[in-house]
Short mmCIF file of C-alpha atoms in Angstrom, two decimals:
data_model
loop_
_atom_site.label_atom_id
_atom_site.label_comp_id
_atom_site.label_asym_id
_atom_site.label_seq_id
_atom_site.Cartn_x
_atom_site.Cartn_y
_atom_site.Cartn_z
CA UNK U 1 7.13 17.97 -73.96
CA UNK U 2 5.82 19.01 -77.77
CA UNK U 3 9.09 20.80 -78.66
CA UNK U 4 10.61 17.47 -78.61
CA UNK U 5 8.32 15.21 -80.36
CA UNK U 6 9.15 19.09 -82.85
CA UNK U 7 12.22 18.37 -82.36
CA UNK U 8 11.69 13.98 -83.78
CA UNK U 9 9.40 15.14 -86.73
CA UNK U 10 12.12 17.50 -88.05
CA UNK U 11 15.55 14.70 -87.45
CA UNK U 12 12.52 12.07 -89.51
CA UNK U 13 12.77 9.91 -85.95
CA UNK U 14 9.04 10.56 -85.45
CA UNK U 15 6.26 10.93 -89.00
CA UNK U 16 3.43 13.59 -88.08
CA UNK U 17 -0.51 11.92 -88.74
CA UNK U 18 -1.99 9.20 -89.13
CA UNK U 19 0.50 7.36 -86.39
CA UNK U 20 -1.09 4.92 -84.53
CA UNK U 21 0.04 4.53 -81.33
CA UNK U 22 -0.22 2.05 -78.36
CA UNK U 23 -1.80 3.65 -74.99
CA UNK U 24 -1.25 1.85 -71.30
CA UNK U 25 -0.76 2.45 -67.91
CA UNK U 26 0.66 1.82 -65.45
CA UNK U 27 0.50 2.54 -61.85
CA UNK U 28 2.79 4.70 -60.04
CA UNK U 29 3.07 5.47 -56.41
CA UNK U 30 2.30 8.38 -54.35
CA UNK U 31 3.98 10.47 -52.71
CA UNK U 32 2.20 9.13 -49.34
CA UNK U 33 2.42 5.47 -47.31
CA UNK U 34 -1.22 3.72 -47.92
CA UNK U 35 -1.09 3.33 -43.26
CA UNK U 36 -1.65 7.59 -43.42
CA UNK U 37 -5.01 6.26 -45.20
CA UNK U 38 -8.39 5.61 -42.84
CA UNK U 39 -11.42 3.50 -44.89
CA UNK U 40 -15.09 4.96 -44.16
CA UNK U 41 -15.75 2.09 -41.99
CA UNK U 42 -12.62 2.32 -39.73
CA UNK U 43 -13.47 6.25 -39.83
CA UNK U 44 -16.98 5.70 -38.26
CA UNK U 45 -15.84 3.17 -35.03
CA UNK U 46 -13.66 5.72 -34.56
CA UNK U 47 -15.33 7.99 -34.33
CA UNK U 48 -18.04 6.67 -31.81
CA UNK U 49 -13.87 5.78 -29.63
CA UNK U 50 -13.29 9.25 -29.24
CA UNK U 51 -17.06 10.33 -28.36
CA UNK U 52 -16.55 8.14 -25.83
CA UNK U 53 -12.93 9.12 -24.75
CA UNK U 54 -14.26 12.71 -25.15
CA UNK U 55 -17.40 11.95 -22.75
CA UNK U 56 -14.82 9.68 -20.46
CA UNK U 57 -12.28 12.66 -20.11
CA UNK U 58 -15.14 15.10 -18.63
CA UNK U 59 -16.78 12.49 -16.43
CA UNK U 60 -13.07 13.14 -15.28
CA UNK U 61 -12.82 16.16 -15.28
CA UNK U 62 -15.92 16.72 -13.00
CA UNK U 63 -15.17 13.30 -10.43
CA UNK U 64 -13.68 15.19 -7.22
CA UNK U 65 -11.45 12.37 -6.25
CA UNK U 66 -9.49 10.55 -9.80
CA UNK U 67 -6.91 10.18 -10.60
CA UNK U 68 -4.41 12.72 -12.64
CA UNK U 69 -3.39 12.86 -16.37
CA UNK U 70 1.36 12.38 -16.45
CA UNK U 71 3.35 15.02 -15.91
CA UNK U 72 2.50 17.61 -19.65
CA UNK U 73 -0.64 16.22 -19.96
CA UNK U 74 -4.05 18.47 -18.80
CA UNK U 75 -8.59 17.07 -20.04
CA UNK U 76 -8.55 19.87 -21.74
CA UNK U 77 -6.13 19.97 -24.33
CA UNK U 78 -6.86 15.86 -24.93
CA UNK U 79 -10.75 16.44 -25.60
CA UNK U 80 -9.33 19.15 -28.07
CA UNK U 81 -7.04 17.17 -29.66
CA UNK U 82 -10.22 13.56 -29.78
CA UNK U 83 -12.11 16.62 -31.28
CA UNK U 84 -10.47 17.18 -33.47
CA UNK U 85 -9.26 13.80 -35.23
CA UNK U 86 -13.16 13.46 -34.98
CA UNK U 87 -13.43 16.56 -37.71
CA UNK U 88 -10.18 15.00 -39.81
CA UNK U 89 -12.09 11.71 -39.79
CA UNK U 90 -15.79 13.83 -40.89
CA UNK U 91 -13.84 15.71 -43.55
CA UNK U 92 -12.53 12.40 -44.36
CA UNK U 93 -16.40 10.80 -44.37
CA UNK U 94 -18.03 13.50 -46.32
CA UNK U 95 -14.31 13.14 -49.67
CA UNK U 96 -15.68 9.75 -49.19
CA UNK U 97 -19.44 10.41 -49.86
CA UNK U 98 -19.05 12.74 -52.42
CA UNK U 99 -16.55 9.83 -54.63
CA UNK U 100 -19.17 8.03 -54.79
CA UNK U 101 -21.76 10.27 -55.81
CA UNK U 102 -19.54 10.85 -58.47
CA UNK U 103 -18.41 7.26 -59.31
CA UNK U 104 -22.32 6.60 -59.34
CA UNK U 105 -23.15 10.22 -61.99
CA UNK U 106 -19.97 8.24 -64.29
CA UNK U 107 -21.04 4.69 -64.57
CA UNK U 108 -24.83 6.07 -65.23
CA UNK U 109 -24.60 6.01 -68.64
CA UNK U 110 -22.75 2.61 -69.18
CA UNK U 111 -25.67 0.62 -66.57
CA UNK U 112 -28.25 2.37 -69.13
CA UNK U 113 -25.97 0.96 -72.14
CA UNK U 114 -25.97 -2.65 -70.17
CA UNK U 115 -29.89 -2.24 -69.72
CA UNK U 116 -30.99 -0.85 -73.11
CA UNK U 117 -28.46 -3.94 -75.21
CA UNK U 118 -29.97 -6.98 -72.33
CA UNK U 119 -34.11 -5.08 -73.57
CA UNK U 120 -33.16 -4.82 -76.74
CA UNK U 121 -32.35 -8.42 -77.37
CA UNK U 122 -35.13 -10.36 -75.22
CA UNK U 123 -37.12 -7.96 -77.66
CA UNK U 124 -35.24 -10.57 -80.05
CA UNK U 125 -35.94 -13.42 -78.42
CA UNK U 126 -32.47 -13.81 -77.82
CA UNK U 127 -30.88 -14.35 -74.46
CA UNK U 128 -29.56 -12.06 -72.82
CA UNK U 129 -25.01 -12.51 -72.11
CA UNK U 130 -24.38 -12.01 -68.81
CA UNK U 131 -24.89 -10.70 -65.56
CA UNK U 132 -28.08 -8.40 -64.77
CA UNK U 133 -26.27 -4.98 -64.70
CA UNK U 134 -27.04 -3.86 -61.17
CA UNK U 135 -27.43 0.55 -60.40
CA UNK U 136 -24.44 2.40 -59.35
CA UNK U 137 -25.13 2.56 -55.88
CA UNK U 138 -24.09 6.18 -54.81
CA UNK U 139 -23.95 5.31 -50.90
CA UNK U 140 -19.40 4.21 -49.94
CA UNK U 141 -18.62 0.75 -49.88
CA UNK U 142 -16.95 0.04 -46.53
CA UNK U 143 -14.03 -0.72 -47.79
CA UNK U 144 -13.13 2.93 -49.30
CA UNK U 145 -10.07 5.11 -49.10
CA UNK U 146 -8.87 8.69 -47.74
CA UNK U 147 -5.45 9.13 -48.02
CA UNK U 148 -4.17 12.27 -44.65
CA UNK U 149 -1.12 12.62 -46.49
CA UNK U 150 -1.77 13.32 -50.80
CA UNK U 151 -5.62 13.68 -50.44
CA UNK U 152 -5.65 12.49 -54.59
CA UNK U 153 -3.57 9.62 -54.73
CA UNK U 154 -5.57 6.30 -54.51
CA UNK U 155 -5.20 3.01 -53.27
CA UNK U 156 -4.81 0.57 -56.30
CA UNK U 157 -4.44 -2.69 -57.41
CA UNK U 158 -0.74 -3.47 -58.33
CA UNK U 159 1.42 -6.95 -59.29
CA UNK U 160 -1.49 -7.99 -61.97
CA UNK U 161 -3.64 -7.13 -58.49
CA UNK U 162 -1.64 -9.98 -56.18
CA UNK U 163 -1.28 -6.97 -53.59
CA UNK U 164 -1.97 -2.60 -53.14
CA UNK U 165 -0.40 0.43 -53.25
CA UNK U 166 -0.69 4.15 -52.68
CA UNK U 167 -0.69 4.86 -56.22
CA UNK U 168 -1.55 7.55 -59.27
CA UNK U 169 -2.47 6.04 -62.12
CA UNK U 170 0.03 7.46 -64.95
CA UNK U 171 -1.03 7.05 -68.56
CA UNK U 172 0.69 7.06 -71.93
CA UNK U 173 -0.15 6.92 -75.75
CA UNK U 174 2.90 5.46 -77.09
CA UNK U 175 3.75 5.46 -81.08
CA UNK U 176 4.60 2.36 -82.11
CA UNK U 177 7.08 2.80 -85.29
CA UNK U 178 9.56 5.69 -83.52
CA UNK U 179 8.24 4.37 -80.30
CA UNK U 180 7.92 7.86 -78.73
CA UNK U 181 6.29 8.55 -75.86
CA UNK U 182 3.44 11.18 -78.03
CA UNK U 183 0.87 12.10 -75.59
CA UNK U 184 0.77 11.23 -71.67
CA UNK U 185 -1.32 12.49 -68.17
CA UNK U 186 -2.41 11.30 -64.87
CA UNK U 187 -5.12 10.03 -63.56
CA UNK U 188 -6.17 8.91 -60.16
CA UNK U 189 -9.02 6.18 -61.46
CA UNK U 190 -7.47 2.49 -60.00
CA UNK U 191 -8.95 1.54 -63.42
CA UNK U 192 -8.19 2.52 -67.17
CA UNK U 193 -12.42 1.99 -67.77
CA UNK U 194 -13.33 5.68 -68.35
CA UNK U 195 -8.92 6.06 -70.15
CA UNK U 196 -10.67 5.83 -73.65
CA UNK U 197 -11.74 9.16 -75.01
CA UNK U 198 -8.79 10.56 -72.79
CA UNK U 199 -6.29 8.79 -74.06
CA UNK U 200 -6.46 9.77 -77.68
CA UNK U 201 -6.92 13.19 -76.70
CA UNK U 202 -3.43 13.66 -74.91
CA UNK U 203 -1.73 13.00 -78.24
CA UNK U 204 0.24 16.29 -77.99
CA UNK U 205 -0.62 18.05 -81.77
CA UNK U 206 2.91 17.87 -82.91
CA UNK U 207 2.93 14.47 -83.60
CA UNK U 208 -0.62 14.62 -85.49
CA UNK U 209 -3.62 12.85 -85.89
CA UNK U 210 -4.15 10.05 -84.53
CA UNK U 211 -5.30 7.38 -87.82
CA UNK U 212 -5.77 3.70 -85.02
CA UNK U 213 -5.59 3.06 -81.38
CA UNK U 214 -4.57 0.11 -79.91
CA UNK U 215 -6.27 -0.62 -76.17
CA UNK U 216 -6.10 -3.84 -74.09
CA UNK U 217 -9.48 -4.63 -72.93
CA UNK U 218 -9.01 -3.17 -70.02
CA UNK U 219 -9.63 0.08 -71.96
CA UNK U 220 -13.12 -0.62 -73.99
CA UNK U 221 -16.65 0.31 -74.01
CA UNK U 222 -18.66 1.65 -76.39
CA UNK U 223 -19.19 4.51 -75.64
CA UNK U 224 -15.46 5.06 -75.41
CA UNK U 225 -14.90 3.70 -78.76
CA UNK U 226 -18.43 6.08 -80.16
CA UNK U 227 -16.94 9.34 -78.40
CA UNK U 228 -13.40 7.98 -79.79
CA UNK U 229 -14.37 6.88 -83.67
CA UNK U 230 -17.90 9.55 -84.74
CA UNK U 231 -17.79 13.67 -83.45
CA UNK U 232 -20.43 14.65 -81.16
CA UNK U 233 -22.55 15.15 -84.34
CA UNK U 234 -21.70 11.64 -85.60
CA UNK U 235 -19.55 13.04 -88.28
CA UNK U 236 -15.99 10.18 -88.29
CA UNK U 237 -12.28 11.60 -86.96
CA UNK U 238 -10.44 8.61 -88.88
CA UNK U 239 -9.06 7.67 -85.86
CA UNK U 240 -10.29 3.90 -85.45
CA UNK U 241 -10.09 1.26 -82.14
CA UNK U 242 -8.39 -2.33 -81.53
CA UNK U 243 -9.19 -3.12 -78.47
CA UNK U 244 -9.03 -6.33 -77.58
CA UNK U 245 -11.80 -7.89 -75.98
CA UNK U 246 -10.42 -10.44 -72.92
CA UNK U 247 -7.65 -10.86 -71.51
CA UNK U 248 -4.73 -11.60 -74.51
CA UNK U 249 -2.22 -14.36 -72.51
CA UNK U 250 1.63 -13.16 -73.33
CA UNK U 251 3.55 -16.17 -75.45
CA UNK U 252 2.50 -17.60 -78.49
CA UNK U 253 0.18 -20.70 -78.00
CA UNK U 254 0.83 -23.76 -80.74
CA UNK U 255 -3.08 -23.09 -82.36
CA UNK U 256 -2.21 -19.13 -82.49
CA UNK U 257 1.11 -20.94 -84.91
CA UNK U 258 -1.09 -22.09 -86.84
CA UNK U 259 -2.66 -20.36 -90.05
CA UNK U 260 -6.33 -19.85 -90.40
CA UNK U 261 -9.17 -18.50 -92.26
CA UNK U 262 -10.62 -14.85 -91.03
CA UNK U 263 -13.82 -14.91 -89.21
CA UNK U 264 -16.94 -14.36 -90.68
CA UNK U 265 -18.02 -10.76 -91.47
CA UNK U 266 -21.04 -10.38 -88.79
CA UNK U 267 -23.78 -9.48 -90.13
CA UNK U 268 -26.43 -5.99 -89.48
CA UNK U 269 -27.90 -7.27 -86.94
CA UNK U 270 -24.53 -8.07 -84.57
CA UNK U 271 -24.12 -6.63 -81.32
CA UNK U 272 -21.32 -4.63 -80.76
CA UNK U 273 -19.03 -6.76 -78.81
CA UNK U 274 -19.17 -9.47 -81.73
CA UNK U 275 -18.00 -5.72 -84.30
CA UNK U 276 -14.73 -5.48 -81.91
CA UNK U 277 -14.26 -9.44 -81.57
CA UNK U 278 -13.99 -9.49 -85.66
CA UNK U 279 -12.07 -6.31 -85.69
CA UNK U 280 -8.80 -8.14 -83.54
CA UNK U 281 -9.61 -11.77 -85.34
CA UNK U 282 -8.65 -11.48 -88.46
CA UNK U 283 -5.10 -11.36 -89.62
CA UNK U 284 -5.02 -7.60 -90.38
CA UNK U 285 -6.05 -7.42 -87.10
CA UNK U 286 -3.96 -9.80 -85.16
CA UNK U 287 -0.98 -8.17 -86.54
CA UNK U 288 -1.60 -4.90 -85.51
CA UNK U 289 -2.40 -5.69 -82.33
CA UNK U 290 0.04 -6.93 -81.84
CA UNK U 291 1.88 -4.25 -81.77
CA UNK U 292 0.87 -2.64 -78.37
CA UNK U 293 2.48 -5.36 -75.84
CA UNK U 294 5.31 -4.67 -77.86
CA UNK U 295 5.49 -0.73 -77.73
CA UNK U 296 4.09 0.13 -74.59
CA UNK U 297 4.53 -1.66 -72.20
CA UNK U 298 8.68 -1.71 -72.88
CA UNK U 299 8.61 1.61 -72.58
CA UNK U 300 7.27 1.39 -68.93
CA UNK U 301 9.84 -0.42 -67.99
CA UNK U 302 12.54 1.09 -68.85
CA UNK U 303 11.23 3.87 -67.18
CA UNK U 304 10.75 2.00 -63.92
CA UNK U 305 14.70 0.03 -65.32
CA UNK U 306 16.48 2.26 -66.72
CA UNK U 307 15.86 5.15 -65.44
CA UNK U 308 14.48 4.50 -62.13
CA UNK U 309 11.52 6.34 -61.68
CA UNK U 310 8.98 4.73 -59.36
CA UNK U 311 7.60 7.08 -57.35
CA UNK U 312 6.52 10.27 -57.40
CA UNK U 313 8.11 13.13 -55.29
CA UNK U 314 5.20 15.71 -55.53
CA UNK U 315 1.68 15.50 -54.11
CA UNK U 316 -1.91 16.68 -56.25
CA UNK U 317 -2.48 14.87 -59.02
CA UNK U 318 -1.36 18.54 -61.12
CA UNK U 319 1.89 18.74 -59.93
CA UNK U 320 1.93 15.07 -60.26
CA UNK U 321 0.86 14.76 -63.25
CA UNK U 322 3.78 18.03 -64.25
CA UNK U 323 6.33 15.39 -62.74
CA UNK U 324 5.35 13.09 -65.11
CA UNK U 325 5.35 15.00 -68.17
CA UNK U 326 8.91 15.28 -67.63
CA UNK U 327 9.81 12.04 -66.77
CA UNK U 328 8.79 11.10 -69.59
CA UNK U 329 10.33 14.07 -72.14
CA UNK U 330 13.28 12.63 -70.56
CA UNK U 331 12.18 9.20 -71.53
CA UNK U 332 11.62 10.84 -75.01
CA UNK U 333 15.17 12.95 -75.33
CA UNK U 334 17.37 9.57 -74.71
CA UNK U 335 14.92 7.35 -76.99
CA UNK U 336 16.08 9.88 -79.58
CA UNK U 337 19.02 10.37 -79.17
CA UNK U 338 20.04 6.26 -79.57
CA UNK U 339 17.92 6.62 -82.05
CA UNK U 340 18.90 9.28 -84.01
CA UNK U 341 21.87 8.89 -86.99
CA UNK U 342 25.33 10.66 -85.61
CA UNK U 343 25.47 12.72 -88.61
CA UNK U 344 22.16 13.94 -87.75
CA UNK U 345 22.79 14.62 -83.81
CA UNK U 346 26.16 16.87 -85.22
#
């Protein structure tokens, strides 16, 4: 993957260092059916049913005048089959519970930040915005699921949230001038809220340093932006994040065509969201942010429609990640051939 980017740089197609990347994710079908999954609530009900069936089979074995089973079936084998199924369901429930605890731990920092921000606003005599934040729950929801075919895949919303699929979340960082994918990875997180830091970090060294990252509102979090723009010592990294603070509509309204002055710069006591809103609402910010949807979304369209890649063939996140790397490299080779001058190709 890195060698292809080096070739692109040698051909003059890719500028190395100081690049602007648009980062986004797309849901790719896993090599697993969502019908091979069980929910936390259903598994508990099924385990109770299996216990009842085992008890019924034991009672049948002890009854001298019980009706015999169909040919080829035996009570001990039927009991063993149900016990094995119960063990599988118990394993699935344990994994769902572990995921819930892990998720709560990841969300803890964000919850504490929100609580602290609201408390700070109250102390300043301001009314806190939004709903009161709720502490993360360590117990699973009844609808949380486990897939027996590919346990690392997840049920995810797709098609603007209109339906659910068994999938992985394939991420890509696209350099906006060359339209080349300069970084990629696969995650099983159903949304992009925690992916900003990883999205910037995945950019291959062959592309050089990132000066600006363009992301939609799904990536926006105060902790993520601060982690990208400053290191652990508080020193600036040289990377600036430009993120939408709300859902952006496609197309342009009449109001969007009208010339308007930049909003006033936020004051010293401005919140993180006010600072980011100012960034994206200045003339320069609007111009820079437009490049995001014109860059990364068409790349996903080409991969799915022109290359025909919509489902992983391999199972497990590591193997799906390797497959995604190969797909992104194939896209880059196709793109490089298209835009490289004929003389350079020769």
